[in-house]
mmCIF file of C-alpha atoms in Angstrom:
data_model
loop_
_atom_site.group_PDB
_atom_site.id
_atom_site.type_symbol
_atom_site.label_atom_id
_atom_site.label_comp_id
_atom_site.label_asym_id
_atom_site.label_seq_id
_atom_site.Cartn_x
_atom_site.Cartn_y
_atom_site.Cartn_z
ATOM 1 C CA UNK A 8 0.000 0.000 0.000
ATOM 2 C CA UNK A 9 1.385 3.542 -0.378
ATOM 3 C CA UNK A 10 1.721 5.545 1.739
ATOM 4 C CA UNK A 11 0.164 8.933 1.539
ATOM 5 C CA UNK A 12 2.466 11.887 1.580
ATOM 6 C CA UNK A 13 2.605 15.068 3.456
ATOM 7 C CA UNK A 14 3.437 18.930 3.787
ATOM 8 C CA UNK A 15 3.258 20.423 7.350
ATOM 9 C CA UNK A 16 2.730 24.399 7.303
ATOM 10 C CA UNK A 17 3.252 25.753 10.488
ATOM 11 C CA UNK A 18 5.116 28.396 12.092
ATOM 12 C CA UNK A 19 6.070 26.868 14.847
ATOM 13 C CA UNK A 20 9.418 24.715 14.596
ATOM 14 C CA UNK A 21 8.254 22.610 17.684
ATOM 15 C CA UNK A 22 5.181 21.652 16.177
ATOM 16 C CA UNK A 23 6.477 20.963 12.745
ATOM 17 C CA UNK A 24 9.205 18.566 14.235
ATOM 18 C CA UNK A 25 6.280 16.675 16.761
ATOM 19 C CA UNK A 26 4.243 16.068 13.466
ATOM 20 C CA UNK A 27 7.139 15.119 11.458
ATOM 21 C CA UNK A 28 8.361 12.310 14.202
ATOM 22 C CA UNK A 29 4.659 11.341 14.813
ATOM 23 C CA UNK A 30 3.942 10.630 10.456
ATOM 24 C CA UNK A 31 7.231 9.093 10.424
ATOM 25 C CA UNK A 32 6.792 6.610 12.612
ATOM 26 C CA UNK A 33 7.476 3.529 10.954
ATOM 27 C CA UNK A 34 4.474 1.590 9.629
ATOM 28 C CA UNK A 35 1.965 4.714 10.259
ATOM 29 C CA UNK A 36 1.303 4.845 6.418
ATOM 30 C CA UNK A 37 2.423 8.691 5.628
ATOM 31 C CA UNK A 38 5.497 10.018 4.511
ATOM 32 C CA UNK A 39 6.101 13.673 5.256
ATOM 33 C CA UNK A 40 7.749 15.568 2.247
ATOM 34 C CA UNK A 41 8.484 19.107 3.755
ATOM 35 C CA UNK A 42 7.927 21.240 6.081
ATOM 36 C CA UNK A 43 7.121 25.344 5.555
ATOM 37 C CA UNK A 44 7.190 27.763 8.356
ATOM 38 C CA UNK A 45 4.285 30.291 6.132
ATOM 39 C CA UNK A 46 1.608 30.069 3.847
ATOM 40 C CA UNK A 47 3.656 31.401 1.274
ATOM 41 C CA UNK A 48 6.687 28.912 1.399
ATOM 42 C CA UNK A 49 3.318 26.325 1.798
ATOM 43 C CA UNK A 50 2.180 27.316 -1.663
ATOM 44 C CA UNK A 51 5.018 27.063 -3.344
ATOM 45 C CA UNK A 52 6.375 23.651 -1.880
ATOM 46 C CA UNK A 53 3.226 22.407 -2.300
ATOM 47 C CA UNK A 54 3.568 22.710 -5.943
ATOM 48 C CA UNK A 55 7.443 21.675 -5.950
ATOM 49 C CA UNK A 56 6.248 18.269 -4.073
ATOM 50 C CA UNK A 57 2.576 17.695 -4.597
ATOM 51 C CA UNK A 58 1.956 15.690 -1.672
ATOM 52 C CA UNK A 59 -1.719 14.156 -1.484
ATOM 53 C CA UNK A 60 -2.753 16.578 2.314
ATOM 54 C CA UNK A 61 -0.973 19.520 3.276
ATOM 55 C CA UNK A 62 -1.571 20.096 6.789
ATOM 56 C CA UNK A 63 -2.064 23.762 7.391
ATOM 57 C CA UNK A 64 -1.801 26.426 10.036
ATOM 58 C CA UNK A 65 -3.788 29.181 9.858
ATOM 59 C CA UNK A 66 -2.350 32.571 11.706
ATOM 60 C CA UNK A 67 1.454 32.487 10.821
ATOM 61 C CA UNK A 68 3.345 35.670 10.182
ATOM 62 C CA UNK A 69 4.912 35.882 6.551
ATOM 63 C CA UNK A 70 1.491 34.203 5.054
ATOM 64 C CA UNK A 71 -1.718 33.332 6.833
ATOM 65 C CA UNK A 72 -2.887 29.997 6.169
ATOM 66 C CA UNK A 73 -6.320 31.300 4.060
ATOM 67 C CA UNK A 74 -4.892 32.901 1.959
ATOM 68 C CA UNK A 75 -2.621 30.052 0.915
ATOM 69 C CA UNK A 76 -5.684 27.730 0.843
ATOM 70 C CA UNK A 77 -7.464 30.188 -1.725
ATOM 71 C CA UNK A 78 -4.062 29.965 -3.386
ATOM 72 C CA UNK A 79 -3.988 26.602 -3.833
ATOM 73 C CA UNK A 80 -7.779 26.575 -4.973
ATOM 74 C CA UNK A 81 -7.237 28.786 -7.849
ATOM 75 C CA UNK A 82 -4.084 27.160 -9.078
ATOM 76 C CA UNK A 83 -6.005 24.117 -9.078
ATOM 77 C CA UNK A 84 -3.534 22.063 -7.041
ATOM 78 C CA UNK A 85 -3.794 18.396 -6.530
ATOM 79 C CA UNK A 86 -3.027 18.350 -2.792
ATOM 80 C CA UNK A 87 -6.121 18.379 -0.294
ATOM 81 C CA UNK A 88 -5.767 20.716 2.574
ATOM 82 C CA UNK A 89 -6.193 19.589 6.293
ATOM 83 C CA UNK A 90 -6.670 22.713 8.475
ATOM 84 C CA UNK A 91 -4.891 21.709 11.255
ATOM 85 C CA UNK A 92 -5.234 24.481 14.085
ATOM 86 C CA UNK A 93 -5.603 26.189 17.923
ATOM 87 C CA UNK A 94 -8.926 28.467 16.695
ATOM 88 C CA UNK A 95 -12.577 27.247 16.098
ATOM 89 C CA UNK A 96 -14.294 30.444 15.915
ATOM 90 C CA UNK A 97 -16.201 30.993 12.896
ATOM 91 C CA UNK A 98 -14.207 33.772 11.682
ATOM 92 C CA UNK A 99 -11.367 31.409 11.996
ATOM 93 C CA UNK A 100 -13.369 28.122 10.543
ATOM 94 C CA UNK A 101 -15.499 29.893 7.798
ATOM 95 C CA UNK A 102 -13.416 31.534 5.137
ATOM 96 C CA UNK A 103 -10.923 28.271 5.675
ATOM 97 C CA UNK A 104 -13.648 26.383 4.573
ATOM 98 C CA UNK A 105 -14.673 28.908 1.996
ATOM 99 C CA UNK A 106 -11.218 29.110 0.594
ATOM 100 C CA UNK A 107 -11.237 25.404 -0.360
ATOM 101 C CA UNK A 108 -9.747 23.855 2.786
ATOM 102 C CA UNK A 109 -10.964 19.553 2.499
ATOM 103 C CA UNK A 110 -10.698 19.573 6.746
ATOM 104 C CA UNK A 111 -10.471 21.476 10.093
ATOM 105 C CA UNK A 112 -9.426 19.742 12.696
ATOM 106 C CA UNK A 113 -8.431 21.186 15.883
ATOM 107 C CA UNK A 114 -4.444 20.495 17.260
ATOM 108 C CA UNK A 115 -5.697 19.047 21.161
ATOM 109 C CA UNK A 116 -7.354 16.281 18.425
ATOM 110 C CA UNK A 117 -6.059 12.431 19.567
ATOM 111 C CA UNK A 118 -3.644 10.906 17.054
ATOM 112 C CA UNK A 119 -5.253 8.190 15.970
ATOM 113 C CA UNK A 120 -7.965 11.272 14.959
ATOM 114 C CA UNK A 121 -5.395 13.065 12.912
ATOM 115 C CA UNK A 122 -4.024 10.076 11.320
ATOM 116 C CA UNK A 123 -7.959 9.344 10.496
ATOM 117 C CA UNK A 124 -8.955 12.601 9.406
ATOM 118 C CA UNK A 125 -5.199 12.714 7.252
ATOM 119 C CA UNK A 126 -6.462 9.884 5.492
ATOM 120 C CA UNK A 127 -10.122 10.717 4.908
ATOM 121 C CA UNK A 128 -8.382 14.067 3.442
ATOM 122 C CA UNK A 129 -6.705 12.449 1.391
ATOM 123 C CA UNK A 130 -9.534 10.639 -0.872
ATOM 124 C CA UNK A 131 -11.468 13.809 -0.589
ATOM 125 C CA UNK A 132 -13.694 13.150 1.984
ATOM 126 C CA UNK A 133 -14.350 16.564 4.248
ATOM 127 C CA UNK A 134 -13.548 16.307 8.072
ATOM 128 C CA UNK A 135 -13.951 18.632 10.639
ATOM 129 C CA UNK A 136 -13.468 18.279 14.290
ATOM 130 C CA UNK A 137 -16.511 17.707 16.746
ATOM 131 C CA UNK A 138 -16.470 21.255 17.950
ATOM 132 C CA UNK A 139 -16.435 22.854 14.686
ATOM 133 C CA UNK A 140 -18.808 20.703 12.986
ATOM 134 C CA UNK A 141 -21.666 21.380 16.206
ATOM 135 C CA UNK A 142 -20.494 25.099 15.562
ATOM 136 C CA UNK A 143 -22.006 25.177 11.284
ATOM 137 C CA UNK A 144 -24.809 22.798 12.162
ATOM 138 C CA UNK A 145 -25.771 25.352 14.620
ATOM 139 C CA UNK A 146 -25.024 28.005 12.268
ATOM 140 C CA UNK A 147 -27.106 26.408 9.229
ATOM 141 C CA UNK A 148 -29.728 25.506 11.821
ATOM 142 C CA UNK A 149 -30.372 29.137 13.225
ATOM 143 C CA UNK A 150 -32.279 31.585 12.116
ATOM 144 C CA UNK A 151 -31.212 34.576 10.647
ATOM 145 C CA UNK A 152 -33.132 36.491 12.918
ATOM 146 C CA UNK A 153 -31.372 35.310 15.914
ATOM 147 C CA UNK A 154 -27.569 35.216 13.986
ATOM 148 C CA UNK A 155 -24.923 36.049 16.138
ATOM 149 C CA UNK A 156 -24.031 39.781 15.409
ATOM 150 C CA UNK A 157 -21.660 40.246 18.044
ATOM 151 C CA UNK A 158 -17.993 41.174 16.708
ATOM 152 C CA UNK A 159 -15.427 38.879 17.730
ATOM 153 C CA UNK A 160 -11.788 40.663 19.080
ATOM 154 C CA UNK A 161 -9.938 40.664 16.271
ATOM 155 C CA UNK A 162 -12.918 42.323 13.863
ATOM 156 C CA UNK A 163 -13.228 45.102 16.851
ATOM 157 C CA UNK A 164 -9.819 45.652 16.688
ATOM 158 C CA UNK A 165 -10.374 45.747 12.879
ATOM 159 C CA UNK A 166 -13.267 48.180 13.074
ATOM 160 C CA UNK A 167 -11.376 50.089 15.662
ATOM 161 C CA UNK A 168 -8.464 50.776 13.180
ATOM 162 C CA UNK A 169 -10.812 51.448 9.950
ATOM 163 C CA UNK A 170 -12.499 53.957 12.864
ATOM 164 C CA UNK A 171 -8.896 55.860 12.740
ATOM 165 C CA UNK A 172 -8.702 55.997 8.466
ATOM 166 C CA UNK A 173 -6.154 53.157 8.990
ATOM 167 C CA UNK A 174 -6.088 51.595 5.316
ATOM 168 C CA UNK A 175 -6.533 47.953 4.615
ATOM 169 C CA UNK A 176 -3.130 47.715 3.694
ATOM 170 C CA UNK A 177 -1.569 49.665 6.613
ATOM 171 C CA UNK A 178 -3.819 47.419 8.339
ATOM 172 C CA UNK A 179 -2.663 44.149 7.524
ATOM 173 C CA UNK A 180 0.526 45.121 8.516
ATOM 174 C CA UNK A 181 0.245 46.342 11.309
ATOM 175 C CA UNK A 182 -1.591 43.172 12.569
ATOM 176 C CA UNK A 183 0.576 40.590 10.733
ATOM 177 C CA UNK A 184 -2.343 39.412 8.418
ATOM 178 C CA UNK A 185 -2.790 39.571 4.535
ATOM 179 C CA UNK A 186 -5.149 43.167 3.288
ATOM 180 C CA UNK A 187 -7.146 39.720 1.668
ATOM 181 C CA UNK A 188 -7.960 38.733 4.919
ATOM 182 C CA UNK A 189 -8.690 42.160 6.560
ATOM 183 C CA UNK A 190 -11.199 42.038 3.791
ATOM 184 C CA UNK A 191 -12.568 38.993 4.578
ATOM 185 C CA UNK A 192 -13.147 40.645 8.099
ATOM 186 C CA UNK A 193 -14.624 43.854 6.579
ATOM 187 C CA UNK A 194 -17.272 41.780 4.688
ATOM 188 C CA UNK A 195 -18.217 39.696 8.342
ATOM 189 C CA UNK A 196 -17.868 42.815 10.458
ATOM 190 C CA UNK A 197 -20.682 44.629 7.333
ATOM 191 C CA UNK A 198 -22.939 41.320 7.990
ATOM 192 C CA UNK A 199 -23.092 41.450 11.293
ATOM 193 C CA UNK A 200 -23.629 45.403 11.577
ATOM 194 C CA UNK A 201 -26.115 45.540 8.718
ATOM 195 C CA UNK A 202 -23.883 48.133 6.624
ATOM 196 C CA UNK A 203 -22.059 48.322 3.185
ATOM 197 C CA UNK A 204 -19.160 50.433 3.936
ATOM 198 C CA UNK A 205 -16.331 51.314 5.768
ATOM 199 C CA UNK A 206 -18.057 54.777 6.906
ATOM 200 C CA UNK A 207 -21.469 53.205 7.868
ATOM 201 C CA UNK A 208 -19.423 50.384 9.954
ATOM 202 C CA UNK A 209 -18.029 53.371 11.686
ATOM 203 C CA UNK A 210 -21.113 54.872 12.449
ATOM 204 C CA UNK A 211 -22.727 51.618 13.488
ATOM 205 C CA UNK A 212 -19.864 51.096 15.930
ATOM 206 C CA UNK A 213 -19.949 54.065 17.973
ATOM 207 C CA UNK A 214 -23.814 53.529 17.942
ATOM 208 C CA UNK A 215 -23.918 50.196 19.599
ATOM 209 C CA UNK A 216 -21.158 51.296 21.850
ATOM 210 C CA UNK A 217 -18.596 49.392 20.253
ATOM 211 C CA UNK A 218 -16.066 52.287 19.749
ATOM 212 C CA UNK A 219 -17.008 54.152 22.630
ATOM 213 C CA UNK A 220 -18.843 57.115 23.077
ATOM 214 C CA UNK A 221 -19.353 59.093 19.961
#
């Protein structure tokens, strides 16, 4: 049988080298080709090695993990992506998913889960994690009416920046994310406040108190 090959993305050395020793264990059935420590090194290994799963962090300075996924998506790579992650929140799991990630599965996951959900990635089958799979089933399963339109940290610190004419791009440097993904917050934070701009999010925020007094 072969064995199904691997790229770990993950900026954490420490991490990288426990997956590495745990898919190389002989007899476990995986083979890990390479290792990157960014989305961007990701990408572009990926399409040196074109292993069958890349597992992949998400928030990594240099590259967030999204943006590689979508990366991957549109060059049409062969690899299936396995988020492999510390967040579950849905502004974490969504645009993942959205992107083209296969899997989510959470890092505290068993490894006889990962080595499960690895495989099942790798014919194409999606996986996700108990936690986040009860978090979209509750999602589908709401009604709009009673959606959850309370900003999460990182889109008030987001709004709280736009509030100060910071641009995307100043942005996404300034918090170590891609100006994609800042807009991929934008377009949540505009949901959940009921707006269609930058100004109006403003306006909405020092309304429902969320930037303070106006």
């Amino acid at each position: 049988m072969t064995d199904i090959t691997l790229l770990i993305v993950d900026d954490h050395p420490v991490v990288r080298d426990g997956l590495r020793g745990m898919f190389a264990a002989e007899g476990s059935g995986f083979r890990v080709l390479g290792e990157a420590p960014d989305g961007v090194r990701g990408v572009e290994l990926a399409r040196e090695l074109d292993p069958d799963v890349v597992l992949m962090d998400l928030r990594m300075p240099g590259g967030d993990g999204v943006d590689a996924i979508a990366e991957l998506t549109r060059l049409g790579a062969r690899s299936r992506v396995l988020v492999l992650t510390t967040y579950d929140t849905d502004t974490d799991t969504l645009p993942a998913i959205e992107a083209g990630a296969t899997g989510y599965l959470l890092k505290d996951a068993p490894r006889e889960e990962l080595f499960a959900a690895v495989r099942s990635a790798a014919e194409g089958r999606t996986v996700l994690s108990p936690a986040v799979a009860t978090r979209l089933v509750t999602a589908v399963r709401s009604p709009a009416s009673v959606a959850d339109t309370t900003l999460s940290a990182r889109e008030s610190e987001i709004l709280g920046l736009v509030a100060k004419g910071t641009a995307n791009r100043a942005i996404a440097a300034e918090l170590f994310i891609s100006e994609a993904t800042v807009k991929t917050h934008l377009t949540h934070i505009y949901g959940k406040l009921g707006v269609k701009d930058r100004a109006a999010a403003v306006a909405a925020g020092y309304d429902r108190g969320i930037l303070g007094r106006s």
